């Protein structure tokens, strides 16, 4: 490919990325291992080779920080929380929060997940089968309820809907990545639409702060993440400041529910499109569960169910792009990387790359079954990121997705509204454009 054509492809991507990043990727990028262009004096690298992904995200991760685009999208709502912070603050907060998602806590979380999921199932059971529901919204409300119950010990009730609306409003105002961030213009330069998300953040805060204040007034002892944050003392014996406490609660809330809801949405869409896969899923559920609700002990037995989740994450990764900026010089794929270069890794492109996958666009859960590990090259599949900043809620999220997929698939055959166009919209996360309207057809359970 000529230099001029590559430059035009890159400029086209940068322009279209503001509206929908995954639709902006040129077809040529799905066959290229590395794209390097200089745009307005800024070095931009797009990495599609597992070795280079490892270099930037793992082996030399200390040389790369989250890019301005990442920080600008998240900072208004997450402040200095774990997913925005860098350096010593990030290290301290990561160490503090990690125990909340440790494997030894998963069994207790699993019970809460299924109990909360059962409430949603029963609510939907009361509706007419001809009724169309936006599955994305239903699942987001459900996973929102789960994360607040498991991590903060709170049932939100009507406040759950307020949080949902606040985040949808925030996505509408901050979901687009602006050209100024993609090419690294300074943070002090105004971005279009910056003021529109303030009302959304205020509404979001009204709920988050009420959760914190409710706990602070309580005399009861809780064994959850919020209690860990409130009891924290630094080396000088100082407690966590209220602002940072708020930022960490907000970070865990958003990271702990949004991606799982989107993963399940795409999974049910893919099952609708592939009835033969759906039948294999139903067969496994009948064999393992025999009509009862899933439990923590069932998760290892639900191999095909998990494979459906992992293949859904491959085709539609909720976190569809990772962006880093070089703190110092480096060399990637034999090419010098100057300080300040922008390194882009699109999990959406990587997961569908023609050189890395057999039948990359096909929905084939079998590639993730036990004994098929050779089908997935290391660092070609990164739905949770990689390296020091890998999502610490990975095991929580995977277990939640498996349990809820099993629970809902036992009760419902989800059918997409006739004629509804399904398009992945890549902004802050990879959501279906215009939602996922589905008819929840009840299944008979023997």
Short mmCIF file of C-alpha atoms in Angstrom, two decimals:
data_model
loop_
_atom_site.label_atom_id
_atom_site.label_comp_id
_atom_site.label_asym_id
_atom_site.label_seq_id
_atom_site.Cartn_x
_atom_site.Cartn_y
_atom_site.Cartn_z
CA UNK A 1 0.00 0.00 0.00
CA UNK A 2 1.36 3.46 -0.92
CA UNK A 3 2.24 6.07 1.68
CA UNK A 4 -0.41 8.42 0.24
CA UNK A 5 -3.14 5.79 0.47
CA UNK A 6 -2.18 4.92 4.06
CA UNK A 7 -2.21 8.60 5.00
CA UNK A 8 -5.64 9.09 3.44
CA UNK A 9 -6.94 6.00 5.27
CA UNK A 10 -5.58 7.33 8.57
CA UNK A 11 -7.05 10.80 8.07
CA UNK A 12 -10.40 9.27 7.14
CA UNK A 13 -10.29 7.19 10.31
CA UNK A 14 -9.47 10.20 12.50
CA UNK A 15 -12.38 12.13 11.04
CA UNK A 16 -14.96 9.33 11.24
CA UNK A 17 -13.79 8.17 14.68
CA UNK A 18 -15.60 11.08 16.31
CA UNK A 19 -18.95 9.52 15.39
CA UNK A 20 -18.29 5.79 15.39
CA UNK A 21 -14.78 4.43 15.83
CA UNK A 22 -15.45 0.85 14.75
CA UNK A 23 -17.18 1.95 11.55
CA UNK A 24 -14.23 4.20 10.80
CA UNK A 25 -11.56 1.50 10.60
CA UNK A 26 -10.54 1.00 6.92
CA UNK A 27 -10.85 -2.57 5.67
CA UNK A 28 -7.13 -2.55 4.94
CA UNK A 29 -6.35 -2.29 8.68
CA UNK A 30 -7.76 -5.78 9.24
CA UNK A 31 -4.86 -7.15 7.17
CA UNK A 32 -2.09 -4.78 8.26
CA UNK A 33 0.15 -5.59 11.22
CA UNK A 34 1.23 -2.03 11.92
CA UNK A 35 0.17 1.37 10.65
CA UNK A 36 2.42 4.34 11.34
CA UNK A 37 1.58 7.84 10.21
CA UNK A 38 2.52 11.38 11.15
CA UNK A 39 -0.56 13.58 11.34
CA UNK A 40 -0.15 17.28 12.11
CA UNK A 41 3.26 16.51 13.55
CA UNK A 42 1.99 13.71 15.81
CA UNK A 43 3.24 10.15 15.48
CA UNK A 44 0.33 7.71 15.48
CA UNK A 45 0.89 3.95 15.60
CA UNK A 46 -1.95 1.45 15.18
CA UNK A 47 -0.85 -1.97 16.41
CA UNK A 48 -2.32 -5.25 15.18
CA UNK A 49 0.54 -7.64 15.97
CA UNK A 50 0.35 -9.58 19.27
CA UNK A 51 4.07 -9.03 19.93
CA UNK A 52 3.59 -5.27 19.70
CA UNK A 53 0.49 -5.37 21.88
CA UNK A 54 2.55 -7.19 24.50
CA UNK A 55 5.36 -4.63 24.22
CA UNK A 56 3.11 -1.64 24.84
CA UNK A 57 0.67 -3.12 27.34
CA UNK A 58 2.86 -5.59 29.24
CA UNK A 59 6.64 -5.82 28.93
CA UNK A 60 7.25 -2.07 28.58
CA UNK A 61 3.98 -0.81 30.04
CA UNK A 62 5.84 1.62 32.32
CA UNK A 63 6.77 3.67 29.26
CA UNK A 64 3.14 4.24 28.28
CA UNK A 65 0.36 6.17 29.99
CA UNK A 66 -3.30 6.40 29.12
CA UNK A 67 -3.75 8.86 26.30
CA UNK A 68 -5.46 12.22 26.55
CA UNK A 69 -8.48 10.80 24.69
CA UNK A 70 -9.02 8.22 27.44
CA UNK A 71 -8.60 10.73 30.24
CA UNK A 72 -10.80 13.42 28.69
CA UNK A 73 -13.66 10.96 28.15
CA UNK A 74 -13.61 9.64 31.72
CA UNK A 75 -12.31 12.37 33.99
CA UNK A 76 -15.49 14.49 34.24
CA UNK A 77 -17.39 11.56 35.75
CA UNK A 78 -14.60 9.52 37.38
CA UNK A 79 -12.28 12.29 38.59
CA UNK A 80 -9.05 10.74 39.90
CA UNK A 81 -10.50 7.25 40.21
CA UNK A 82 -8.59 4.09 39.36
CA UNK A 83 -9.36 4.18 35.64
CA UNK A 84 -8.03 7.71 35.19
CA UNK A 85 -5.20 8.01 37.72
CA UNK A 86 -1.55 7.29 36.99
CA UNK A 87 1.67 6.68 38.91
CA UNK A 88 1.78 6.26 42.69
CA UNK A 89 -1.90 7.10 43.20
CA UNK A 90 -2.93 4.43 40.70
CA UNK A 91 -0.62 1.86 42.33
CA UNK A 92 -2.04 2.58 45.79
CA UNK A 93 -5.66 2.47 44.68
CA UNK A 94 -5.18 -0.69 42.63
CA UNK A 95 -3.66 -2.44 45.65
CA UNK A 96 -6.47 -1.23 47.89
CA UNK A 97 -9.31 -2.26 45.57
CA UNK A 98 -7.96 -5.62 44.37
CA UNK A 99 -9.15 -7.70 47.38
CA UNK A 100 -12.77 -6.84 46.57
CA UNK A 101 -12.59 -8.88 43.35
CA UNK A 102 -10.44 -11.72 44.64
CA UNK A 103 -11.53 -15.24 43.68
CA UNK A 104 -12.32 -16.18 47.28
CA UNK A 105 -15.20 -13.66 47.27
CA UNK A 106 -16.79 -14.87 44.04
CA UNK A 107 -19.06 -17.52 45.58
CA UNK A 108 -20.87 -14.93 47.69
CA UNK A 109 -21.15 -12.61 44.70
CA UNK A 110 -22.57 -15.44 42.56
CA UNK A 111 -25.50 -15.91 44.92
CA UNK A 112 -26.33 -12.20 44.78
CA UNK A 113 -26.04 -12.19 40.98
CA UNK A 114 -28.51 -15.03 40.55
CA UNK A 115 -30.94 -13.69 43.18
CA UNK A 116 -30.94 -10.25 41.51
CA UNK A 117 -31.21 -11.80 38.05
CA UNK A 118 -34.18 -13.86 39.24
CA UNK A 119 -35.99 -10.64 40.21
CA UNK A 120 -35.60 -9.32 36.67
CA UNK A 121 -36.76 -12.63 35.19
CA UNK A 122 -39.87 -12.55 37.38
CA UNK A 123 -40.55 -8.95 36.42
CA UNK A 124 -40.34 -9.83 32.73
CA UNK A 125 -42.48 -12.92 33.28
CA UNK A 126 -45.33 -10.63 34.16
CA UNK A 127 -45.22 -8.88 30.78
CA UNK A 128 -47.05 -9.82 27.60
CA UNK A 129 -44.91 -11.90 25.21
CA UNK A 130 -45.82 -9.52 22.40
CA UNK A 131 -44.17 -6.69 24.31
CA UNK A 132 -40.82 -5.49 22.99
CA UNK A 133 -38.16 -4.57 25.55
CA UNK A 134 -34.83 -2.87 25.02
CA UNK A 135 -32.60 -5.65 26.24
CA UNK A 136 -29.62 -3.30 26.63
CA UNK A 137 -31.57 -1.18 29.10
CA UNK A 138 -32.95 -4.15 31.04
CA UNK A 139 -29.53 -5.75 31.38
CA UNK A 140 -27.84 -2.47 32.31
CA UNK A 141 -30.35 -1.87 35.09
CA UNK A 142 -29.79 -5.44 36.27
CA UNK A 143 -25.99 -5.30 36.34
CA UNK A 144 -26.18 -1.86 37.96
CA UNK A 145 -28.27 -3.37 40.73
CA UNK A 146 -25.81 -6.25 41.11
CA UNK A 147 -22.70 -4.09 41.41
CA UNK A 148 -24.25 -1.84 44.06
CA UNK A 149 -25.46 -4.84 46.09
CA UNK A 150 -22.15 -6.73 45.93
CA UNK A 151 -19.68 -3.85 46.30
CA UNK A 152 -21.63 -1.28 48.31
CA UNK A 153 -24.22 -3.35 50.18
CA UNK A 154 -27.08 -1.23 48.85
CA UNK A 155 -30.34 -1.92 47.04
CA UNK A 156 -30.90 1.22 45.00
CA UNK A 157 -34.59 0.78 44.20
CA UNK A 158 -35.81 3.81 42.26
CA UNK A 159 -32.33 5.35 42.39
CA UNK A 160 -31.15 2.67 39.95
CA UNK A 161 -33.16 4.27 37.15
CA UNK A 162 -31.65 7.67 38.00
CA UNK A 163 -28.12 6.27 37.71
CA UNK A 164 -28.99 4.64 34.40
CA UNK A 165 -30.38 7.88 32.98
CA UNK A 166 -27.43 9.90 34.25
CA UNK A 167 -24.93 7.65 32.51
CA UNK A 168 -26.93 7.63 29.25
CA UNK A 169 -26.93 11.43 29.31
CA UNK A 170 -23.21 11.44 29.99
CA UNK A 171 -22.54 9.07 27.07
CA UNK A 172 -24.54 11.36 24.80
CA UNK A 173 -22.37 14.35 25.73
CA UNK A 174 -18.94 12.76 26.27
CA UNK A 175 -19.13 9.58 24.24
CA UNK A 176 -17.50 11.04 21.15
CA UNK A 177 -13.75 11.32 20.90
CA UNK A 178 -12.77 14.67 19.48
CA UNK A 179 -10.10 15.19 16.84
CA UNK A 180 -8.15 17.40 19.27
CA UNK A 181 -7.65 14.40 21.59
CA UNK A 182 -6.76 11.96 18.84
CA UNK A 183 -3.91 14.20 17.70
CA UNK A 184 -2.88 15.19 21.21
CA UNK A 185 -3.72 18.88 21.49
CA UNK A 186 -3.25 20.26 25.04
CA UNK A 187 -6.02 19.65 27.59
CA UNK A 188 -6.60 23.39 28.15
CA UNK A 189 -7.92 23.84 24.61
CA UNK A 190 -11.76 23.79 24.80
CA UNK A 191 -13.53 20.75 23.35
CA UNK A 192 -16.99 20.92 21.75
CA UNK A 193 -19.80 19.88 24.08
CA UNK A 194 -17.76 19.91 27.30
CA UNK A 195 -20.46 21.70 29.26
CA UNK A 196 -23.32 19.39 28.28
CA UNK A 197 -22.36 16.59 30.64
CA UNK A 198 -22.39 18.64 33.85
CA UNK A 199 -26.07 18.03 34.55
CA UNK A 200 -25.54 14.30 33.96
CA UNK A 201 -22.65 14.25 36.45
CA UNK A 202 -24.75 16.14 39.03
CA UNK A 203 -27.54 13.57 38.70
CA UNK A 204 -25.01 10.74 38.89
CA UNK A 205 -23.44 12.28 42.00
CA UNK A 206 -26.80 12.69 43.71
CA UNK A 207 -27.08 8.89 43.83
CA UNK A 208 -23.41 7.98 44.41
CA UNK A 209 -23.10 10.46 47.27
CA UNK A 210 -26.34 9.25 48.84
CA UNK A 211 -24.89 5.71 48.92
CA UNK A 212 -21.71 6.91 50.66
CA UNK A 213 -23.58 9.09 53.15
CA UNK A 214 -26.03 6.29 53.94
CA UNK A 215 -23.11 4.03 54.89
CA UNK A 216 -21.32 6.71 56.89
CA UNK A 217 -24.42 7.16 59.04
CA UNK A 218 -24.82 3.44 59.60
CA UNK A 219 -23.51 1.69 62.71
CA UNK A 220 -23.58 -1.71 61.01
CA UNK A 221 -20.37 -3.46 59.96
CA UNK A 222 -20.16 -4.55 56.32
CA UNK A 223 -17.70 -6.78 54.52
CA UNK A 224 -17.62 -5.07 51.14
CA UNK A 225 -15.62 -2.68 49.00
CA UNK A 226 -17.23 0.46 50.36
CA UNK A 227 -16.23 -0.53 53.89
CA UNK A 228 -12.63 -1.07 52.70
CA UNK A 229 -12.56 2.43 51.23
CA UNK A 230 -14.01 4.03 54.34
CA UNK A 231 -11.57 2.21 56.64
CA UNK A 232 -8.49 3.01 54.56
CA UNK A 233 -5.68 4.92 56.23
CA UNK A 234 -2.46 5.95 54.51
CA UNK A 235 1.06 5.77 55.96
CA UNK A 236 0.40 8.94 57.95
CA UNK A 237 -2.86 7.56 59.33
CA UNK A 238 -4.99 9.85 57.14
CA UNK A 239 -8.26 8.55 55.75
CA UNK A 240 -9.17 8.81 52.09
CA UNK A 241 -10.47 12.24 51.19
CA UNK A 242 -14.16 12.44 50.36
CA UNK A 243 -13.53 13.50 46.75
CA UNK A 244 -11.26 10.53 46.03
CA UNK A 245 -13.68 8.23 47.87
CA UNK A 246 -16.44 9.43 45.57
CA UNK A 247 -14.21 8.94 42.50
CA UNK A 248 -13.38 5.34 43.42
CA UNK A 249 -17.01 4.44 44.11
CA UNK A 250 -17.97 5.97 40.75
CA UNK A 251 -15.18 4.06 38.97
CA UNK A 252 -16.11 0.68 40.41
CA UNK A 253 -19.78 1.29 39.71
CA UNK A 254 -19.27 2.16 36.04
CA UNK A 255 -16.65 -0.48 35.31
CA UNK A 256 -18.57 -3.13 37.22
CA UNK A 257 -21.82 -3.04 35.30
CA UNK A 258 -21.60 -1.37 31.89
CA UNK A 259 -19.34 -3.90 30.15
CA UNK A 260 -21.18 -6.99 31.38
CA UNK A 261 -24.54 -5.62 30.27
CA UNK A 262 -23.18 -4.88 26.81
CA UNK A 263 -21.53 -8.31 26.55
CA UNK A 264 -24.83 -10.03 27.34
CA UNK A 265 -26.71 -7.82 24.90
CA UNK A 266 -24.41 -8.83 22.06
CA UNK A 267 -24.52 -12.48 23.17
CA UNK A 268 -28.32 -12.61 22.89
CA UNK A 269 -28.18 -10.87 19.52
CA UNK A 270 -25.63 -13.40 18.22
CA UNK A 271 -27.73 -16.28 19.56
CA UNK A 272 -30.74 -14.87 17.73
CA UNK A 273 -28.72 -14.79 14.52
CA UNK A 274 -27.33 -18.32 15.02
CA UNK A 275 -30.11 -20.73 16.11
CA UNK A 276 -27.77 -23.74 15.87
CA UNK A 277 -25.51 -22.19 18.55
CA UNK A 278 -28.54 -21.31 20.65
CA UNK A 279 -29.68 -24.95 20.56
CA UNK A 280 -26.24 -26.14 21.72
CA UNK A 281 -26.44 -23.65 24.59
CA UNK A 282 -29.92 -24.87 25.56
CA UNK A 283 -28.73 -28.49 25.43
CA UNK A 284 -25.88 -27.74 27.84
CA UNK A 285 -28.16 -25.84 30.22
CA UNK A 286 -30.64 -28.72 30.28
CA UNK A 287 -27.90 -31.26 30.88
CA UNK A 288 -26.11 -29.36 33.64
CA UNK A 289 -28.92 -27.48 35.39
CA UNK A 290 -31.95 -29.67 34.72
CA UNK A 291 -34.30 -26.73 35.04
CA UNK A 292 -32.91 -25.14 38.23
CA UNK A 293 -31.15 -21.80 38.56
CA UNK A 294 -27.37 -21.79 38.08
CA UNK A 295 -25.01 -21.55 41.04
CA UNK A 296 -21.35 -20.79 41.62
CA UNK A 297 -20.51 -24.50 41.52
CA UNK A 298 -22.10 -24.82 38.07
CA UNK A 299 -19.85 -22.24 36.41
CA UNK A 300 -16.96 -24.65 35.62
CA UNK A 301 -19.47 -27.12 34.16
CA UNK A 302 -21.01 -24.57 31.80
CA UNK A 303 -18.16 -24.71 29.29
CA UNK A 304 -20.24 -23.93 26.20
CA UNK A 305 -22.08 -21.11 27.97
CA UNK A 306 -18.74 -19.52 28.84
CA UNK A 307 -17.53 -20.07 25.26
CA UNK A 308 -20.58 -18.14 24.00
CA UNK A 309 -19.66 -15.28 26.35
CA UNK A 310 -16.01 -15.27 25.26
CA UNK A 311 -16.84 -15.42 21.56
CA UNK A 312 -19.30 -12.54 22.05
CA UNK A 313 -16.46 -10.60 23.70
CA UNK A 314 -14.27 -11.37 20.71
CA UNK A 315 -16.70 -10.09 18.09
CA UNK A 316 -18.08 -7.19 20.12
CA UNK A 317 -15.60 -6.21 22.85
CA UNK A 318 -17.26 -3.52 25.04
CA UNK A 319 -13.87 -1.84 25.52
CA UNK A 320 -13.11 -1.69 21.83
CA UNK A 321 -10.00 0.48 21.82
CA UNK A 322 -7.01 1.11 24.07
CA UNK A 323 -4.95 4.23 23.60
CA UNK A 324 -1.54 4.96 25.11
CA UNK A 325 1.04 7.73 24.85
CA UNK A 326 4.79 7.09 25.00
CA UNK A 327 6.55 8.71 27.96
CA UNK A 328 9.94 8.06 26.36
CA UNK A 329 11.54 6.58 23.28
CA UNK A 330 10.93 2.96 22.35
CA UNK A 331 11.19 0.56 19.42
CA UNK A 332 8.16 -1.40 18.20
CA UNK A 333 8.37 -3.89 15.33
CA UNK A 334 11.82 -2.50 14.54
CA UNK A 335 10.44 1.02 14.11
CA UNK A 336 11.61 3.86 16.41
CA UNK A 337 8.83 5.24 18.60
CA UNK A 338 9.52 8.87 19.54
CA UNK A 339 8.53 10.25 22.92
CA UNK A 340 4.93 11.47 22.86
CA UNK A 341 3.79 9.02 20.17
CA UNK A 342 0.21 7.78 20.31
CA UNK A 343 -0.22 4.00 20.35
CA UNK A 344 -3.67 2.70 19.42
CA UNK A 345 -4.75 -0.90 19.94
CA UNK A 346 -8.27 -1.65 18.76
CA UNK A 347 -9.49 -4.89 20.29
CA UNK A 348 -12.31 -4.77 17.74
CA UNK A 349 -9.82 -4.90 14.85
CA UNK A 350 -7.41 -7.25 16.64
CA UNK A 351 -10.21 -9.74 17.39
CA UNK A 352 -11.27 -9.80 13.72
CA UNK A 353 -7.83 -9.58 12.12
CA UNK A 354 -7.43 -11.71 9.00
CA UNK A 355 -3.89 -12.81 9.91
CA UNK A 356 -4.73 -13.87 13.46
CA UNK A 357 -8.02 -15.76 13.26
CA UNK A 358 -9.57 -18.48 11.16
CA UNK A 359 -13.00 -17.30 9.94
CA UNK A 360 -12.55 -14.08 11.93
CA UNK A 361 -16.05 -12.70 11.30
CA UNK A 362 -17.86 -15.96 12.10
CA UNK A 363 -19.59 -16.62 15.45
CA UNK A 364 -17.92 -19.86 16.54
CA UNK A 365 -17.94 -20.36 20.33
CA UNK A 366 -16.18 -23.70 19.87
CA UNK A 367 -12.86 -21.90 19.49
CA UNK A 368 -13.01 -21.11 23.23
CA UNK A 369 -13.86 -24.60 24.45
CA UNK A 370 -11.40 -26.48 26.71
CA UNK A 371 -8.67 -28.11 24.64
CA UNK A 372 -8.87 -25.45 21.93
CA UNK A 373 -6.45 -22.94 23.52
CA UNK A 374 -4.20 -23.19 20.48
CA UNK A 375 -6.89 -21.45 18.45
CA UNK A 376 -6.35 -18.20 20.37
CA UNK A 377 -2.91 -16.62 20.10
CA UNK A 378 -1.70 -14.79 23.20
CA UNK A 379 -2.35 -11.04 23.01
CA UNK A 380 -4.61 -11.44 19.99
CA UNK A 381 -7.59 -11.54 22.38
CA UNK A 382 -7.70 -8.73 24.95
CA UNK A 383 -11.32 -7.94 25.91
CA UNK A 384 -10.15 -7.00 29.42
CA UNK A 385 -6.91 -5.37 28.37
CA UNK A 386 -3.51 -6.78 29.34
CA UNK A 387 -0.58 -6.14 31.62
CA UNK A 388 -0.61 -4.07 34.83
CA UNK A 389 -3.83 -2.29 33.85
CA UNK A 390 -5.80 -5.42 32.98
CA UNK A 391 -9.33 -5.16 34.33
CA UNK A 392 -9.20 -6.34 37.92
CA UNK A 393 -12.88 -7.31 37.72
CA UNK A 394 -12.26 -9.81 34.91
CA UNK A 395 -13.23 -12.91 36.92
CA UNK A 396 -16.21 -11.12 38.49
CA UNK A 397 -17.45 -10.03 35.05
CA UNK A 398 -16.97 -13.39 33.35
CA UNK A 399 -18.75 -15.26 36.14
CA UNK A 400 -21.59 -12.73 36.12
CA UNK A 401 -22.01 -13.03 32.35
CA UNK A 402 -22.05 -16.85 32.46
CA UNK A 403 -24.58 -16.99 35.31
CA UNK A 404 -26.92 -14.40 33.82
CA UNK A 405 -26.71 -15.85 30.31
CA UNK A 406 -27.57 -19.28 31.73
CA UNK A 407 -30.41 -17.90 33.83
CA UNK A 408 -32.04 -15.85 31.05
CA UNK A 409 -31.49 -18.43 28.30
CA UNK A 410 -33.32 -21.04 30.39
CA UNK A 411 -36.37 -18.79 30.64
CA UNK A 412 -36.41 -16.91 27.34
CA UNK A 413 -35.88 -17.21 23.63
CA UNK A 414 -34.92 -13.62 22.79
CA UNK A 415 -36.09 -12.57 19.32
CA UNK A 416 -34.94 -9.34 17.71
CA UNK A 417 -37.68 -6.93 16.66
CA UNK A 418 -38.40 -7.52 12.99
CA UNK A 419 -36.66 -5.06 10.71
CA UNK A 420 -34.56 -3.47 13.44
CA UNK A 421 -31.09 -2.54 12.10
CA UNK A 422 -28.24 -3.62 14.36
CA UNK A 423 -25.07 -1.57 14.15
CA UNK A 424 -22.21 -1.48 16.66
CA UNK A 425 -21.59 2.08 17.84
CA UNK A 426 -18.03 2.52 19.05
CA UNK A 427 -17.74 5.44 21.39
CA UNK A 428 -16.83 5.16 25.06
CA UNK A 429 -18.03 1.55 24.91
CA UNK A 430 -19.31 -0.63 22.07
CA UNK A 431 -23.08 -0.42 22.34
CA UNK A 432 -25.68 -1.31 19.72
CA UNK A 433 -26.80 1.84 17.95
CA UNK A 434 -30.51 2.46 18.68
CA UNK A 435 -30.57 -0.27 21.32
CA UNK A 436 -31.50 -3.94 21.07
CA UNK A 437 -35.32 -4.27 21.01
CA UNK A 438 -36.26 -7.89 21.62
CA UNK A 439 -39.35 -9.93 22.26
CA UNK A 440 -38.86 -12.14 25.31
CA UNK A 441 -40.55 -15.39 24.36
CA UNK A 442 -41.00 -17.63 27.41
CA UNK A 443 -39.55 -21.11 27.17
CA UNK A 444 -41.12 -24.14 28.80
CA UNK A 445 -38.82 -25.69 31.43
CA UNK A 446 -39.09 -29.38 32.16
#
